[in-house]
Amino acid sequence: MLNYIWAGMLLVGILYALFTGNMEAVSNACLDYAESAVTLCITMAGAMALWVGLMEIAGQAGMIEKFTAKLQPFISFLFPDVPKDHPARGYIATNIVANILGLGWACTPAGLKAMEELAKLEKERGTSGYKEAERAGGGREASDAMCAFLILNISSLQLIPVNMIVYRTKYGSANPSGIILPAILATCFSTLAGILYIKMKYGRKI
């Protein structure tokens, strides 16, 4: 769906430029921003390498493991149907830690592994929803735990919005780190709303 939306927006913009005589401006903008996109990718790669490296150091020092252990009561609160010794809990915790540190790219692998383990857990339990979805054509019905994890991941509490700071630095912001406090407040509210929704929607079932 998003592909169609973006394609439609591009088509409308090009047609508008064509009928208003601004095709030259569109061509120049395409060339300028193509260069800008490449330089931004290089900038972001450097910033993410720095933060992912710091997270790796923290992991080697045992800090991530300690943080993960402290998150277990919270994970039990939101995912009571996930066994305490299940691998999904570790991936969920790692994903939360990466999100809190603002490492959106770094949290993706852990998030995918968490979903994979939750799907395996659903298959092992052989719930009726899973079996019906497979019989209907090989698809998989998301479990309550998977939906809860997706909501939590999207709400994404962040203490250090690394991506936004890098963007603001790249485009000449006078105070790139000024986004930190608003980001903390916004993501606190979004995460709280997500948690409340999870408990209201799935609390009686999971």
Short mmCIF file of C-alpha atoms in Angstrom, two decimals:
data_model
loop_
_atom_site.label_atom_id
_atom_site.label_comp_id
_atom_site.label_asym_id
_atom_site.label_seq_id
_atom_site.Cartn_x
_atom_site.Cartn_y
_atom_site.Cartn_z
CA MET A 1 0.00 0.00 0.00
CA LEU A 2 2.76 2.44 0.89
CA ASN A 3 4.43 1.76 -2.45
CA TYR A 4 1.26 2.85 -4.24
CA ILE A 5 0.96 5.95 -2.06
CA TRP A 6 4.55 7.03 -2.74
CA ALA A 7 4.24 6.27 -6.45
CA GLY A 8 1.01 8.30 -6.61
CA MET A 9 2.61 11.26 -4.83
CA LEU A 10 5.58 11.19 -7.22
CA LEU A 11 3.32 10.96 -10.26
CA VAL A 12 1.14 13.84 -9.11
CA GLY A 13 4.20 15.99 -8.42
CA ILE A 14 5.75 15.27 -11.82
CA LEU A 15 2.48 15.93 -13.66
CA TYR A 16 1.96 19.17 -11.76
CA ALA A 17 5.50 20.31 -12.61
CA LEU A 18 4.92 19.37 -16.26
CA PHE A 19 1.74 21.41 -16.57
CA THR A 20 3.13 24.41 -14.66
CA GLY A 21 6.43 24.54 -16.53
CA ASN A 22 8.61 23.54 -13.58
CA MET A 23 10.16 20.35 -14.95
CA GLU A 24 13.63 21.90 -14.87
CA ALA A 25 13.27 22.58 -11.14
CA VAL A 26 12.13 18.99 -10.61
CA SER A 27 15.14 17.65 -12.54
CA ASN A 28 17.55 19.82 -10.56
CA ALA A 29 15.95 18.78 -7.27
CA CYS A 30 16.24 15.09 -8.21
CA LEU A 31 19.95 15.46 -8.88
CA ASP A 32 20.60 17.55 -5.75
CA TYR A 33 18.72 15.27 -3.39
CA ALA A 34 20.17 12.12 -4.94
CA GLU A 35 23.57 13.42 -3.83
CA SER A 36 22.15 14.43 -0.45
CA ALA A 37 20.68 10.94 0.06
CA VAL A 38 24.08 9.32 -0.50
CA THR A 39 25.87 11.66 1.91
CA LEU A 40 23.12 11.20 4.50
CA CYS A 41 23.48 7.40 4.26
CA ILE A 42 27.23 7.72 4.83
CA THR A 43 26.64 10.03 7.82
CA MET A 44 24.04 7.67 9.29
CA ALA A 45 26.29 4.66 8.74
CA GLY A 46 29.05 6.32 10.74
CA ALA A 47 26.72 7.32 13.57
CA MET A 48 25.11 3.90 13.76
CA ALA A 49 28.52 2.20 13.67
CA LEU A 50 29.52 4.30 16.67
CA TRP A 51 26.40 3.54 18.71
CA VAL A 52 26.19 -0.13 17.75
CA GLY A 53 29.87 -0.42 18.70
CA LEU A 54 29.17 1.16 22.07
CA MET A 55 26.27 -1.25 22.55
CA GLU A 56 28.58 -4.15 21.69
CA ILE A 57 31.06 -2.94 24.29
CA ALA A 58 28.24 -2.68 26.81
CA GLY A 59 27.23 -6.23 25.91
CA GLN A 60 30.75 -7.54 26.37
CA ALA A 61 30.93 -5.76 29.73
CA GLY A 62 27.75 -7.49 30.88
CA MET A 63 25.67 -4.32 31.05
CA ILE A 64 23.12 -5.47 28.46
CA GLU A 65 22.71 -8.80 30.22
CA LYS A 66 22.07 -7.04 33.55
CA PHE A 67 19.60 -4.66 31.90
CA THR A 68 17.87 -7.61 30.24
CA ALA A 69 17.56 -9.38 33.59
CA LYS A 70 15.98 -6.29 35.13
CA LEU A 71 13.44 -6.19 32.29
CA GLN A 72 12.18 -9.73 32.95
CA PRO A 73 9.45 -8.67 35.43
CA PHE A 74 8.19 -6.15 32.87
CA ILE A 75 8.26 -8.81 30.14
CA SER A 76 6.36 -11.21 32.41
CA PHE A 77 3.78 -8.47 32.99
CA LEU A 78 3.16 -7.94 29.27
CA PHE A 79 3.81 -11.49 28.05
CA PRO A 80 2.55 -13.84 30.78
CA ASP A 81 1.99 -16.65 28.27
CA VAL A 82 5.66 -16.73 27.20
CA PRO A 83 7.58 -19.23 29.40
CA LYS A 84 10.34 -17.75 31.53
CA ASP A 85 13.02 -19.86 29.89
CA HIS A 86 11.86 -19.22 26.32
CA PRO A 87 14.40 -17.63 23.88
CA ALA A 88 11.81 -15.06 22.78
CA ARG A 89 12.12 -13.27 26.12
CA GLY A 90 15.82 -12.57 25.53
CA TYR A 91 15.18 -11.19 22.05
CA ILE A 92 12.29 -9.05 23.32
CA ALA A 93 14.51 -7.61 26.04
CA THR A 94 17.34 -6.90 23.58
CA ASN A 95 14.90 -5.17 21.27
CA ILE A 96 13.61 -2.99 24.11
CA VAL A 97 17.14 -2.05 25.17
CA ALA A 98 18.09 -1.08 21.62
CA ASN A 99 14.91 0.98 21.25
CA ILE A 100 15.51 2.80 24.52
CA LEU A 101 19.00 3.72 23.31
CA GLY A 102 17.52 4.98 20.04
CA LEU A 103 19.21 2.31 17.92
CA GLY A 104 16.29 1.60 15.61
CA TRP A 105 18.41 -0.21 13.06
CA ALA A 106 20.16 -2.28 15.69
CA CYS A 107 16.89 -3.40 17.28
CA THR A 108 15.48 -4.79 14.03
CA PRO A 109 17.37 -8.15 14.04
CA ALA A 110 16.34 -8.80 17.65
CA GLY A 111 12.76 -7.86 16.82
CA LEU A 112 12.63 -10.26 13.88
CA LYS A 113 14.10 -13.07 15.98
CA ALA A 114 11.58 -12.36 18.74
CA MET A 115 8.72 -12.63 16.24
CA GLU A 116 10.19 -15.84 14.86
CA GLU A 117 10.43 -17.40 18.32
CA LEU A 118 6.91 -16.27 19.23
CA ALA A 119 5.64 -17.85 16.01
CA LYS A 120 7.42 -21.10 16.90
CA LEU A 121 5.83 -21.00 20.35
CA GLU A 122 2.41 -20.52 18.78
CA LYS A 123 3.01 -23.44 16.42
CA GLU A 124 4.20 -25.69 19.25
CA ARG A 125 1.06 -24.95 21.21
CA GLY A 126 -1.03 -25.75 18.13
CA THR A 127 -3.66 -23.11 18.86
CA SER A 128 -6.86 -23.27 16.87
CA GLY A 129 -6.22 -19.90 15.25
CA TYR A 130 -2.83 -21.02 14.00
CA LYS A 131 -4.20 -24.30 12.65
CA GLU A 132 -7.13 -22.58 10.92
CA ALA A 133 -4.81 -20.02 9.32
CA GLU A 134 -2.51 -22.76 8.02
CA ARG A 135 -5.44 -24.76 6.64
CA ALA A 136 -6.76 -21.63 4.92
CA GLY A 137 -3.66 -21.33 2.77
CA GLY A 138 -0.45 -21.65 4.74
CA GLY A 139 -0.73 -18.26 6.40
CA ARG A 140 -0.07 -17.57 10.06
CA GLU A 141 -2.39 -15.86 12.47
CA ALA A 142 -0.51 -13.52 14.81
CA SER A 143 -0.79 -14.53 18.44
CA ASP A 144 -1.68 -12.12 21.23
CA ALA A 145 1.96 -12.06 22.33
CA MET A 146 3.10 -11.20 18.80
CA CYS A 147 0.57 -8.36 18.56
CA ALA A 148 1.59 -7.09 21.99
CA PHE A 149 5.27 -7.12 21.02
CA LEU A 150 4.54 -5.25 17.78
CA ILE A 151 2.61 -2.56 19.68
CA LEU A 152 5.41 -2.22 22.22
CA ASN A 153 8.02 -2.03 19.46
CA ILE A 154 6.11 0.65 17.55
CA SER A 155 5.58 2.81 20.65
CA SER A 156 9.36 2.65 21.13
CA LEU A 157 10.41 4.42 24.32
CA GLN A 158 13.64 6.30 23.52
CA LEU A 159 16.03 8.04 25.86
CA ILE A 160 18.51 8.96 23.11
CA PRO A 161 16.91 9.58 19.68
CA VAL A 162 20.12 8.92 17.76
CA ASN A 163 18.58 9.08 14.29
CA MET A 164 16.90 12.44 14.87
CA ILE A 165 20.04 13.95 16.38
CA VAL A 166 22.06 12.87 13.35
CA TYR A 167 19.44 14.24 10.95
CA ARG A 168 19.35 17.57 12.75
CA THR A 169 23.14 17.77 12.79
CA LYS A 170 23.31 16.95 9.08
CA TYR A 171 20.86 19.67 8.12
CA GLY A 172 22.40 22.44 10.20
CA SER A 173 20.34 22.55 13.40
CA ALA A 174 21.69 25.04 15.93
CA ASN A 175 20.88 22.61 18.75
CA PRO A 176 20.71 19.01 17.46
CA SER A 177 20.31 17.51 20.94
CA GLY A 178 17.36 19.79 21.73
CA ILE A 179 15.10 17.01 20.52
CA ILE A 180 16.02 14.72 23.43
CA LEU A 181 13.56 15.97 26.06
CA PRO A 182 10.56 16.23 23.68
CA ALA A 183 11.40 12.78 22.33
CA ILE A 184 11.55 11.28 25.84
CA LEU A 185 8.19 12.82 26.76
CA ALA A 186 6.52 11.81 23.49
CA THR A 187 7.78 8.23 23.58
CA CYS A 188 6.92 7.88 27.27
CA PHE A 189 3.31 8.76 26.50
CA SER A 190 3.21 6.56 23.39
CA THR A 191 4.69 3.59 25.30
CA LEU A 192 2.28 4.10 28.19
CA ALA A 193 -0.62 4.22 25.75
CA GLY A 194 0.66 1.05 24.10
CA ILE A 195 0.97 -0.78 27.42
CA LEU A 196 -2.52 0.27 28.49
CA TYR A 197 -3.95 -0.89 25.18
CA ILE A 198 -2.16 -4.24 25.43
CA LYS A 199 -3.52 -4.92 28.92
CA MET A 200 -7.02 -3.71 28.02
CA LYS A 201 -7.16 -5.67 24.77
CA TYR A 202 -5.30 -8.84 25.64
CA GLY A 203 -5.12 -8.78 29.44
CA ARG A 204 -7.98 -11.22 29.85
CA LYS A 205 -6.64 -13.63 27.24
CA ILE A 206 -2.81 -13.67 27.64
#
